Coordinates of C-alpha atoms in Angstrom, one line a residue:
Chain A
M222 CA 0.0 0.0 0.0
N223 CA 1.3 3.5 -0.9
K224 CA 0.9 5.7 2.1
A225 CA -0.6 9.1 1.3
F226 CA -2.8 9.4 4.3
I227 CA -5.0 12.4 4.6
L228 CA -7.4 13.0 7.5
L229 CA -10.3 15.3 6.7
P230 CA -12.5 16.9 9.4
A231 CA -16.2 15.9 9.6
L232 CA -18.4 17.7 7.2
I233 CA -21.4 19.4 8.6
A234 CA -23.4 20.5 5.6
A235 CA -26.7 20.3 3.9
A236 CA -26.9 16.8 2.3
L237 CA -25.8 16.6 -1.3
P238 CA -28.2 14.8 -3.7
G239 CA -28.6 11.3 -2.2
F240 CA -27.3 9.0 -4.8
G241 CA -25.5 5.9 -3.7
A242 CA -21.9 4.8 -3.7
L243 CA -21.3 1.5 -5.4
G244 CA -20.9 2.0 -9.1
G245 CA -21.2 5.8 -8.6
S246 CA -18.7 8.6 -8.7
V247 CA -16.3 9.5 -5.9
E248 CA -18.5 12.5 -5.1
S249 CA -21.1 10.1 -3.7
V250 CA -18.5 9.2 -1.0
A251 CA -18.9 12.7 0.4
T252 CA -22.7 12.2 0.5
D253 CA -22.2 9.1 2.6
Q254 CA -20.0 10.9 4.9
V255 CA -22.5 13.7 5.5
T256 CA -25.4 11.2 6.0
L257 CA -23.4 9.2 8.4
H258 CA -22.1 12.2 10.4
A259 CA -18.7 10.6 10.1
K260 CA -14.9 11.2 9.8
R261 CA -13.1 10.3 6.6
A262 CA -9.5 9.1 6.0
V263 CA -8.2 8.6 2.5
T264 CA -5.5 6.0 1.6
Q265 CA -3.9 6.2 -1.9
N266 CA -2.7 3.0 -3.6
R267 CA -1.3 2.6 -7.1
E268 CA -4.4 0.9 -8.5
Y269 CA -7.1 2.4 -6.3
T270 CA -8.0 4.7 -3.4
V271 CA -9.7 3.8 -0.1
H272 CA -12.0 6.2 1.6
Q273 CA -12.5 5.1 5.2
I274 CA -15.5 6.6 6.9
S275 CA -15.8 6.0 10.7
S276 CA -18.6 7.2 13.0
G277 CA -18.8 7.5 16.8
D278 CA -20.9 4.4 17.3
G279 CA -18.2 2.1 15.9
T280 CA -19.5 1.8 12.3
L281 CA -16.6 1.6 9.8
I282 CA -17.2 1.9 6.1
R283 CA -14.6 1.6 3.3
E284 CA -15.2 2.7 -0.2
Y285 CA -12.8 1.5 -2.9
V286 CA -12.4 4.0 -5.8
T287 CA -10.7 3.5 -9.2
P288 CA -8.2 6.0 -10.5
A289 CA -11.0 7.3 -12.8
G290 CA -13.1 8.1 -9.7
T291 CA -15.6 5.2 -9.7
V292 CA -16.5 3.3 -6.5
F293 CA -15.9 -0.4 -7.4
G294 CA -16.3 -1.8 -3.9
V295 CA -17.6 -1.0 -0.4
S296 CA -17.3 -2.8 2.9
W297 CA -18.8 -2.2 6.3
S298 CA -18.6 -3.3 10.0
G299 CA -20.2 -2.2 13.1
P300 CA -23.0 -2.7 15.7
T301 CA -25.7 -2.2 13.0
I302 CA -26.0 -2.5 9.3
P303 CA -25.5 0.9 7.4
D304 CA -28.1 2.0 4.9
L305 CA -27.4 -0.3 2.0
S306 CA -29.9 1.5 -0.2
Q307 CA -27.3 4.3 0.0
L308 CA -24.1 2.3 0.0
L309 CA -25.1 0.0 -2.9
G310 CA -26.6 2.8 -5.0
T311 CA -28.0 1.6 -8.3
Y312 CA -27.1 -2.0 -7.4
H313 CA -29.4 -2.0 -4.4
A314 CA -32.4 -3.1 -6.4
E315 CA -30.5 -6.1 -7.8
F316 CA -29.4 -7.1 -4.3
Q317 CA -32.9 -6.9 -3.0
N318 CA -34.3 -8.9 -5.9
A319 CA -31.7 -11.6 -5.3
M320 CA -32.5 -11.8 -1.6
R321 CA -36.3 -12.0 -2.4
A322 CA -35.6 -15.0 -4.7
K323 CA -34.1 -16.9 -1.8
P324 CA -36.6 -19.0 0.3
G325 CA -36.9 -18.7 4.0
R326 CA -36.3 -16.4 6.9
R327 CA -33.0 -15.3 8.5
K328 CA -31.2 -16.7 5.5
S329 CA -27.7 -15.9 4.6
G330 CA -27.1 -12.4 3.2
V331 CA -24.9 -13.6 0.4
V332 CA -25.5 -12.8 -3.3
H333 CA -23.1 -13.8 -6.0
N334 CA -24.6 -12.7 -9.3
A335 CA -22.7 -12.5 -12.6
D336 CA -21.3 -9.1 -12.0
L337 CA -22.5 -8.1 -8.5
V338 CA -21.2 -9.7 -5.3
V339 CA -22.8 -8.8 -1.9
E340 CA -21.8 -10.6 1.3
S341 CA -23.7 -9.5 4.5
G342 CA -23.0 -11.3 7.7
G343 CA -22.9 -11.2 11.5
H344 CA -25.5 -10.5 14.1
M345 CA -26.7 -7.9 16.5
R346 CA -23.6 -6.0 17.9
A347 CA -21.3 -7.3 15.2
F348 CA -22.3 -6.9 11.6
Y349 CA -19.9 -6.9 8.7
G350 CA -20.2 -7.1 4.9
R351 CA -18.8 -6.1 1.6
A352 CA -20.0 -5.6 -2.0
Y353 CA -18.2 -5.2 -5.3
V354 CA -18.8 -5.1 -9.0
T355 CA -16.5 -7.6 -10.7
S356 CA -16.3 -5.8 -14.1
M357 CA -15.3 -2.6 -12.3
L358 CA -12.3 -4.0 -10.5
P359 CA -9.2 -2.1 -11.7
A360 CA -6.5 -4.2 -13.5
G361 CA -4.4 -6.1 -11.0
V362 CA -7.0 -5.7 -8.2
T363 CA -8.6 -9.0 -6.9
P364 CA -11.9 -9.3 -5.0
E365 CA -9.9 -10.0 -1.8
T366 CA -8.9 -6.3 -1.8
V367 CA -12.4 -5.3 -0.8
K368 CA -12.6 -6.1 2.9
Chain B
M211 CA -47.7 -25.4 30.8
R212 CA -47.8 -22.6 33.4
R213 CA -51.3 -23.7 34.3
A214 CA -50.2 -27.3 34.7
S215 CA -47.4 -26.3 37.1
L216 CA -49.8 -24.1 39.1
A217 CA -52.2 -27.1 39.4
A218 CA -49.4 -29.3 40.6
T219 CA -48.4 -26.8 43.2
A220 CA -52.0 -26.5 44.4
A221 CA -52.3 -30.3 44.6
A222 CA -49.1 -30.4 46.7
L223 CA -50.4 -27.7 49.0
L224 CA -53.6 -29.7 49.5
I225 CA -51.7 -32.9 50.3
G226 CA -49.5 -30.9 52.7
L227 CA -52.4 -29.4 54.5
A228 CA -54.1 -32.8 54.9
G229 CA -50.9 -34.2 56.3
C230 CA -50.6 -31.4 58.8
G231 CA -54.0 -32.2 60.3
G232 CA -54.6 -28.6 61.2
S233 CA -51.7 -28.4 63.7
S234 CA -49.3 -25.4 63.9
P235 CA -47.3 -24.4 60.8
V236 CA -44.2 -26.5 60.1
A237 CA -41.1 -25.1 58.3
T238 CA -40.9 -26.6 54.8
T239 CA -38.2 -26.5 52.1
P240 CA -39.5 -24.3 49.2
T241 CA -40.6 -26.3 46.2
P242 CA -38.3 -25.7 43.3
V243 CA -39.9 -23.7 40.5
E244 CA -40.9 -25.6 37.4
N245 CA -38.0 -24.7 35.1
T246 CA -38.6 -26.7 31.9
Q247 CA -40.7 -25.7 29.0
Q248 CA -41.5 -27.6 25.7
L249 CA -40.0 -26.5 22.4
V250 CA -41.0 -27.7 19.0
V251 CA -39.9 -27.6 15.3
D252 CA -42.9 -27.9 13.1
L253 CA -44.6 -26.3 10.1
G254 CA -45.2 -23.1 11.9
P255 CA -48.0 -20.7 12.8
N256 CA -51.4 -21.0 11.1
L257 CA -52.5 -18.2 8.9
N258 CA -55.9 -18.6 7.1
G259 CA -55.7 -22.4 7.3
Q260 CA -52.1 -22.5 6.0
S261 CA -48.9 -23.3 8.0
V262 CA -46.5 -20.5 7.1
G263 CA -43.3 -21.4 9.0
F264 CA -39.9 -21.7 7.4
D265 CA -37.5 -24.6 7.6
N266 CA -35.8 -25.3 11.0
S267 CA -37.7 -22.9 13.1
L268 CA -37.6 -23.6 16.8
Y269 CA -40.8 -22.5 18.5
T270 CA -42.3 -22.2 22.0
N271 CA -45.4 -20.7 23.6
V272 CA -44.9 -17.5 25.6
N273 CA -47.4 -16.4 28.2
I274 CA -47.4 -12.6 28.6
C275 CA -49.4 -10.4 31.0
L276 CA -50.0 -6.7 31.7
P277 CA -47.4 -6.0 34.4
A278 CA -48.5 -7.2 37.9
T279 CA -51.9 -8.4 36.7
T280 CA -53.5 -11.7 35.7
T281 CA -54.6 -10.2 32.4
C282 CA -52.7 -12.5 30.1
Q283 CA -52.3 -13.9 26.7
T284 CA -50.4 -16.9 25.4
I285 CA -48.7 -16.5 22.1
D286 CA -47.9 -19.7 20.2
H287 CA -45.1 -20.2 17.7
V288 CA -42.7 -17.7 19.1
L289 CA -39.3 -18.3 17.5
V290 CA -36.6 -19.2 20.1
D291 CA -33.5 -17.3 19.0
T292 CA -30.3 -17.6 21.0
G293 CA -28.6 -15.2 18.6
S294 CA -30.5 -12.1 19.7
T295 CA -31.8 -10.7 22.9
G296 CA -35.3 -9.5 23.9
L297 CA -38.9 -10.5 23.5
R298 CA -40.5 -9.2 20.2
I299 CA -44.2 -9.9 19.5
L300 CA -45.9 -9.0 16.2
S301 CA -48.4 -6.3 16.8
S302 CA -51.0 -8.2 14.8
Q303 CA -50.8 -11.1 17.3
L304 CA -51.2 -9.0 20.5
S305 CA -54.6 -8.7 22.2
L306 CA -53.2 -7.0 25.3
T307 CA -52.8 -3.3 25.3
L308 CA -49.3 -3.1 26.8
P309 CA -48.0 0.2 28.3
H310 CA -45.5 1.9 25.9
V311 CA -42.3 3.3 27.4
A312 CA -41.6 7.0 27.0
D313 CA -38.4 9.0 27.5
A314 CA -37.9 12.0 29.8
S315 CA -39.5 14.3 27.2
N316 CA -42.5 12.0 27.0
N317 CA -41.6 10.8 23.5
Q318 CA -42.2 7.2 22.7
I319 CA -39.1 5.0 22.4
G320 CA -38.7 2.9 19.2
N321 CA -36.5 -0.2 19.0
C322 CA -34.8 -1.7 16.0
I323 CA -33.2 -5.1 15.3
Q324 CA -31.5 -6.0 12.0
Y325 CA -30.4 -9.4 10.7
A326 CA -27.6 -10.3 8.3
D327 CA -30.0 -11.0 5.5
T328 CA -31.0 -7.3 5.9
S329 CA -34.5 -8.1 7.3
Y330 CA -35.5 -6.0 10.3
Q331 CA -38.1 -5.4 13.0
W332 CA -39.2 -2.0 14.2
G333 CA -41.6 -0.9 16.9
P334 CA -42.2 0.7 20.3
V335 CA -40.8 -0.5 23.6
A336 CA -43.5 -1.7 26.1
K337 CA -43.5 -3.2 29.6
V338 CA -44.7 -6.8 30.1
D339 CA -44.7 -9.7 32.5
V340 CA -43.2 -12.8 30.8
H341 CA -44.0 -16.3 32.1
L342 CA -41.8 -19.2 30.9
A343 CA -42.4 -22.6 32.5
G344 CA -42.9 -21.6 36.2
E345 CA -40.6 -18.6 35.9
L346 CA -41.6 -15.0 35.8
A347 CA -39.7 -11.9 34.4
S348 CA -41.6 -9.0 35.9
S349 CA -42.4 -5.8 34.0
I350 CA -39.5 -6.1 31.5
P351 CA -39.1 -4.0 28.3
M352 CA -40.1 -5.8 25.1
Q353 CA -40.7 -4.7 21.5
I354 CA -44.1 -4.5 19.9
V355 CA -43.3 -5.3 16.2
G356 CA -44.8 -3.1 13.5
P357 CA -47.9 -1.5 15.0
S358 CA -49.8 0.8 12.6
N359 CA -50.2 3.6 15.2
F360 CA -46.4 4.1 15.4
P361 CA -44.0 6.1 13.1
A362 CA -42.6 4.1 10.2
A363 CA -39.1 2.6 10.5
P364 CA -36.4 5.3 10.1
A365 CA -33.9 4.7 7.3
A366 CA -31.2 4.0 9.8
C367 CA -33.2 1.0 10.9
S368 CA -34.6 -0.3 7.6
A369 CA -31.2 0.3 6.1
G370 CA -32.4 -0.7 2.6
G371 CA -33.6 -4.1 4.0
V372 CA -37.0 -5.8 4.1
A373 CA -39.4 -5.7 7.1
A374 CA -40.1 -9.1 8.7
Q375 CA -43.1 -7.8 10.7
S376 CA -46.0 -10.1 9.6
V377 CA -46.7 -13.8 10.4
S378 CA -46.0 -14.7 6.8
S379 CA -42.8 -12.8 6.4
L380 CA -41.4 -13.8 9.8
G381 CA -42.8 -17.4 9.8
A382 CA -43.5 -16.9 13.5
N383 CA -45.7 -14.8 15.8
G384 CA -42.7 -13.2 17.5
I385 CA -39.2 -13.8 18.6
L386 CA -38.0 -14.9 22.1
G387 CA -34.4 -13.6 22.1
I388 CA -32.6 -15.4 24.9
G389 CA -29.0 -15.1 23.9
L390 CA -25.7 -14.6 25.6
F391 CA -26.4 -11.1 26.8
R392 CA -28.5 -9.4 29.4
Q393 CA -29.7 -6.7 27.0
D394 CA -30.1 -6.4 23.2
C395 CA -27.7 -3.5 22.8
G396 CA -25.9 -3.1 26.1
A397 CA -23.4 -0.5 27.0
A398 CA -23.1 0.9 23.5
C399 CA -26.7 2.2 23.6
A400 CA -26.2 3.7 27.0
S401 CA -23.2 5.7 25.7
S402 CA -23.3 9.2 24.2
S403 CA -22.8 7.9 20.6
P404 CA -25.4 5.1 20.5
P405 CA -25.8 2.9 17.4
A406 CA -29.2 2.9 15.5
V407 CA -31.0 0.6 17.9
Y408 CA -33.1 2.9 20.1
F409 CA -34.9 5.9 18.8
T410 CA -36.7 8.8 20.4
C411 CA -39.8 9.6 18.4
P412 CA -41.2 13.1 18.7
S413 CA -43.6 14.3 16.0
S414 CA -40.6 15.6 14.0
G415 CA -39.4 12.0 13.4
C416 CA -37.4 9.3 15.1
T417 CA -33.7 9.7 15.8
P418 CA -31.2 7.5 17.6
T419 CA -31.0 8.0 21.3
T420 CA -29.2 6.9 24.4
V421 CA -31.1 4.4 26.6
A422 CA -30.0 3.2 30.1
L423 CA -29.3 -0.5 30.4
T424 CA -32.4 -1.1 32.6
A425 CA -34.7 0.5 30.0
Q426 CA -33.4 -1.7 27.1
L427 CA -34.9 -4.9 25.9
Q428 CA -34.0 -7.6 28.5
N429 CA -33.2 -11.2 28.2
P430 CA -36.1 -12.6 30.2
V431 CA -34.0 -15.3 31.7
W432 CA -31.6 -13.1 33.7
M433 CA -34.7 -11.2 35.1
F434 CA -36.0 -14.4 36.8
P435 CA -35.7 -14.4 40.6
Q436 CA -34.0 -17.8 40.3
D437 CA -32.6 -20.1 37.6
N438 CA -31.3 -16.9 36.0
N439 CA -27.7 -17.6 35.2
G440 CA -28.4 -19.3 31.9
F441 CA -30.3 -22.2 30.3
A442 CA -30.0 -25.3 28.2
I443 CA -31.8 -26.3 25.0
T444 CA -32.1 -30.1 24.4
L445 CA -33.3 -31.4 21.0
P446 CA -33.3 -35.0 19.8
Q447 CA -31.6 -36.5 16.8
V448 CA -33.0 -35.8 13.4
G449 CA -32.4 -38.4 10.6
S450 CA -30.7 -37.6 7.3
G451 CA -34.0 -37.2 5.5
G452 CA -35.4 -34.7 8.0
A453 CA -38.4 -34.9 10.4
T454 CA -42.1 -33.8 10.3
T455 CA -42.0 -32.6 14.0
V456 CA -39.2 -32.4 16.6
T457 CA -40.1 -32.0 20.2
G458 CA -37.5 -30.8 22.8
S459 CA -37.1 -28.6 25.8
I460 CA -35.5 -25.5 27.3
T461 CA -34.4 -25.8 31.0
F462 CA -33.7 -22.6 32.9
G463 CA -30.7 -22.2 35.2
I464 CA -27.3 -23.9 35.1
G465 CA -26.5 -26.1 38.1
T466 CA -29.4 -24.5 40.1
Q467 CA -31.6 -27.6 40.3
T468 CA -31.3 -31.3 39.9
N469 CA -32.3 -31.2 36.2
N470 CA -29.8 -28.6 34.9
A471 CA -26.3 -29.8 35.8
L472 CA -23.6 -29.3 33.1
N473 CA -22.8 -33.0 33.2
G474 CA -19.4 -32.6 31.6
A475 CA -20.4 -30.0 29.0
Q476 CA -17.4 -28.0 28.0
A477 CA -17.8 -24.2 28.3
Q478 CA -16.3 -21.9 25.7
A479 CA -16.5 -18.2 26.3
A480 CA -17.9 -15.8 23.7
S481 CA -16.3 -12.5 23.0
P482 CA -17.9 -9.2 24.1
K483 CA -19.6 -9.1 20.7
G484 CA -20.9 -12.6 20.9
N485 CA -18.4 -14.6 18.8
F486 CA -15.9 -17.5 19.2
T487 CA -13.5 -19.2 17.0
T488 CA -14.2 -22.1 14.6
T489 CA -11.3 -23.8 12.9
F490 CA -11.7 -25.7 9.6
N491 CA -9.0 -27.4 7.6
G492 CA -6.4 -25.6 9.8
V493 CA -7.8 -22.1 9.3
A494 CA -9.3 -20.2 12.2
Y495 CA -12.4 -18.1 11.8
P496 CA -12.7 -15.9 14.9
N497 CA -16.1 -14.3 14.1
S498 CA -18.1 -17.5 14.3
F499 CA -21.2 -18.0 16.5
I500 CA -24.1 -20.2 17.4
A501 CA -27.7 -19.0 16.9
S502 CA -30.8 -21.2 17.1
G503 CA -32.7 -18.6 15.0
L504 CA -30.7 -19.5 11.9
G505 CA -32.2 -22.3 9.9
A506 CA -29.0 -23.9 8.6
Y507 CA -25.2 -24.2 9.1
Y508 CA -24.1 -21.1 7.2
F509 CA -20.4 -21.4 6.7
L510 CA -17.5 -20.4 4.4
D511 CA -18.0 -20.7 0.6
S512 CA -18.0 -23.2 -2.1
A513 CA -14.4 -22.8 -3.1
T514 CA -13.2 -23.3 0.5
T515 CA -15.5 -26.2 1.4
G516 CA -15.8 -28.0 -2.0
L517 CA -19.6 -28.0 -1.6
P518 CA -21.4 -26.9 -4.7
N519 CA -23.9 -24.1 -4.4
C520 CA -27.6 -24.9 -5.3
A521 CA -29.0 -23.6 -8.5
P522 CA -31.4 -20.6 -8.4
G523 CA -34.9 -21.7 -7.2
D524 CA -36.2 -23.4 -4.2
A525 CA -32.8 -24.0 -2.7
A526 CA -31.0 -20.8 -3.7
G527 CA -28.6 -19.8 -1.0
Y528 CA -27.8 -23.3 0.2
Y529 CA -25.3 -26.0 -0.6
C530 CA -26.3 -28.9 -2.9
P531 CA -23.7 -31.7 -2.8
P532 CA -25.0 -34.8 -4.7
S533 CA -24.5 -37.1 -1.7
P534 CA -24.1 -36.4 2.1
V535 CA -20.7 -34.9 3.0
N536 CA -19.3 -35.4 6.5
L537 CA -17.2 -32.6 7.9
T538 CA -15.4 -31.8 11.1
A539 CA -14.6 -28.4 12.6
I540 CA -13.1 -27.3 15.9
T541 CA -14.9 -24.7 18.1
S542 CA -12.8 -22.9 20.7
G543 CA -13.0 -20.1 23.2
P544 CA -11.4 -19.1 26.5
N545 CA -12.3 -21.2 29.5
P546 CA -14.8 -19.0 31.5
S547 CA -13.5 -20.4 34.8
S548 CA -9.8 -20.3 34.2
S549 CA -8.0 -17.3 32.8
G550 CA -5.5 -18.0 30.1
T551 CA -6.6 -21.4 29.1
T552 CA -8.6 -22.3 25.9
V553 CA -11.3 -24.9 25.6
S554 CA -11.6 -26.7 22.2
Q555 CA -14.1 -29.2 20.9
N556 CA -14.4 -31.2 17.7
V557 CA -17.8 -30.7 16.0
A558 CA -18.8 -33.4 13.4
F559 CA -21.6 -32.4 11.1
S560 CA -23.0 -33.4 7.8
V561 CA -24.3 -31.5 4.8
W562 CA -26.6 -33.0 2.2
N563 CA -28.4 -31.7 -0.9
A564 CA -30.7 -28.8 0.2
L565 CA -33.0 -29.2 -2.8
T566 CA -33.6 -32.8 -2.0
L567 CA -34.3 -31.9 1.7
I568 CA -36.6 -29.0 0.9
D569 CA -38.5 -31.0 -1.6
S570 CA -39.3 -33.6 1.1
R571 CA -41.6 -30.9 2.7
N572 CA -40.2 -31.8 6.1
P573 CA -39.6 -28.7 8.3
A574 CA -36.6 -30.1 10.3
F575 CA -33.2 -30.9 8.9
S576 CA -30.0 -31.7 10.7
N577 CA -27.8 -31.6 7.5
I578 CA -28.7 -28.4 5.6
G579 CA -26.0 -25.8 5.0
G580 CA -25.2 -22.7 2.9
P581 CA -22.5 -20.2 2.3
N582 CA -21.4 -17.5 4.6
P583 CA -17.9 -16.3 3.6
G584 CA -15.3 -16.0 6.3
I585 CA -17.2 -17.4 9.2
F586 CA -19.2 -20.3 10.7
A587 CA -22.7 -19.4 11.8
W588 CA -23.9 -22.6 13.6
G589 CA -27.7 -22.5 13.1
L590 CA -30.4 -24.8 14.5
P591 CA -29.0 -28.0 13.0
F592 CA -26.2 -27.7 15.6
F593 CA -28.8 -28.1 18.3
Y594 CA -30.1 -31.5 17.2
N595 CA -28.9 -34.5 19.2
R596 CA -27.3 -32.2 21.8
T597 CA -27.8 -30.2 24.9
V598 CA -26.5 -26.7 24.4
F599 CA -26.0 -24.5 27.5
I600 CA -25.8 -20.8 27.3
G601 CA -24.3 -18.9 30.2
I602 CA -25.5 -15.3 30.3
E603 CA -23.0 -12.4 30.6
G604 CA -22.0 -11.5 34.1
Q605 CA -23.9 -14.4 35.6
T606 CA -22.1 -16.9 37.8
T607 CA -22.4 -20.6 37.0
P608 CA -20.5 -23.8 37.9
A609 CA -18.5 -23.4 34.7
G610 CA -17.6 -19.8 35.3
T611 CA -19.1 -16.5 34.4
G612 CA -21.0 -15.9 31.1
P613 CA -21.2 -15.2 28.2
Y614 CA -20.4 -18.7 27.1
W615 CA -21.6 -21.7 25.1
A616 CA -21.2 -25.2 26.6
Y617 CA -21.9 -28.6 25.1

């Protein structure tokens, strides 16, 4: 990992248009930060940038951004599940449809579609998960990067 | 069940009185409280003549009353979930009008629970007396799920997920959360930066709020006056093709009566977040856990286990090996009674073709599994052919202080 590490103060501002992160532009990351009342740290790597958003309740969100500014992956951990309609953006509907297609109650929160992967796990007090769009992974970046 | 135990007590009193022959009172040893209640895995609650339960749902009856009254109601097919904490009853199934809880500004308090599949329950906190076997948890906070006269779930609760607030979407009339912890949220929700679990709901909308431990949803078991340090769930063996009905029991207390001794069960402590380690093929997965509310073994992924995923359709989200596959993992956690030592146990389990199992129309399976990358979530199949003890956090037991699992 290259180590350009920048800490930005928490933004307190009127919410920007509420479009989601995955598959969206890097500007949507700022939207997430505002909505989550959180602090942001940016780590620059050769093939991608990681925006890490942490809030006071222990929620940690990472958004993985291509050099062209597209969010190709997101991950989360914390005491509750963050708003996935916001984090998954335009991919949220595909995730919801895939979950509806699975039978039962309290099933696994895992969706592996042709291009979209979402893995939601854990329980009360300790949730975690990640999502990425396979076709958006920058050259040389594997799915294991998103964690 | 409660009625039966009361009748037995009354009979014993009558016999005792007859024996005394009207002479002066004699000191007697208190009769132990009835501490065992029946559990069942079946086709689930009835809705318009149809059974609407989901596979591997462990149910019990819960008798609830207006606090300190005999105005009561028995709710059947309440899901027994050791992976969450707190009693949650669907508003549609409540005939009692329970007193809602308000904060210092007289705003109602809303409670939220989310699950990994992104389903959730939302609703006001109310006070209730909870009777389980002969035990009583007096005037404890519970959640009324999804009443129409309450604000809609805030986005921080629904989080882009799906409400499981009807009998058909939950496959149960409520959830009896009797896990490792005393409260659903604990210290985090009593802090100044609370997670999105409790909300204060003025007319302007519901926002996350700080709630003291005593005002949070309580694990009913630790609220009992006795038999309150934990409990044991015992279920019989289920054959490889499944079962139409499974009947077992929950026994309250650990080492408090003659019927709840550990009998050699090995205790493995859970982390403060409710996890322990499962090791498979030499790799340790520290965020693993046991939860009776999960319907299957959810563990790792197809590449790591060699188990093929099922095709889309009835068995989507499960493993579908062509023949039964026997596996072994090792669960481990700190010894709750001896600092610095670790307790490990081998767990043998089997996974068969989920489509074949589901097509049998049986509701109970000991050998159904599905993917859950990076962890083992030991669901209800783990409980078959076992007695599983759960020691509650901060409570003293013969195996040490909870939270722990023992088996």
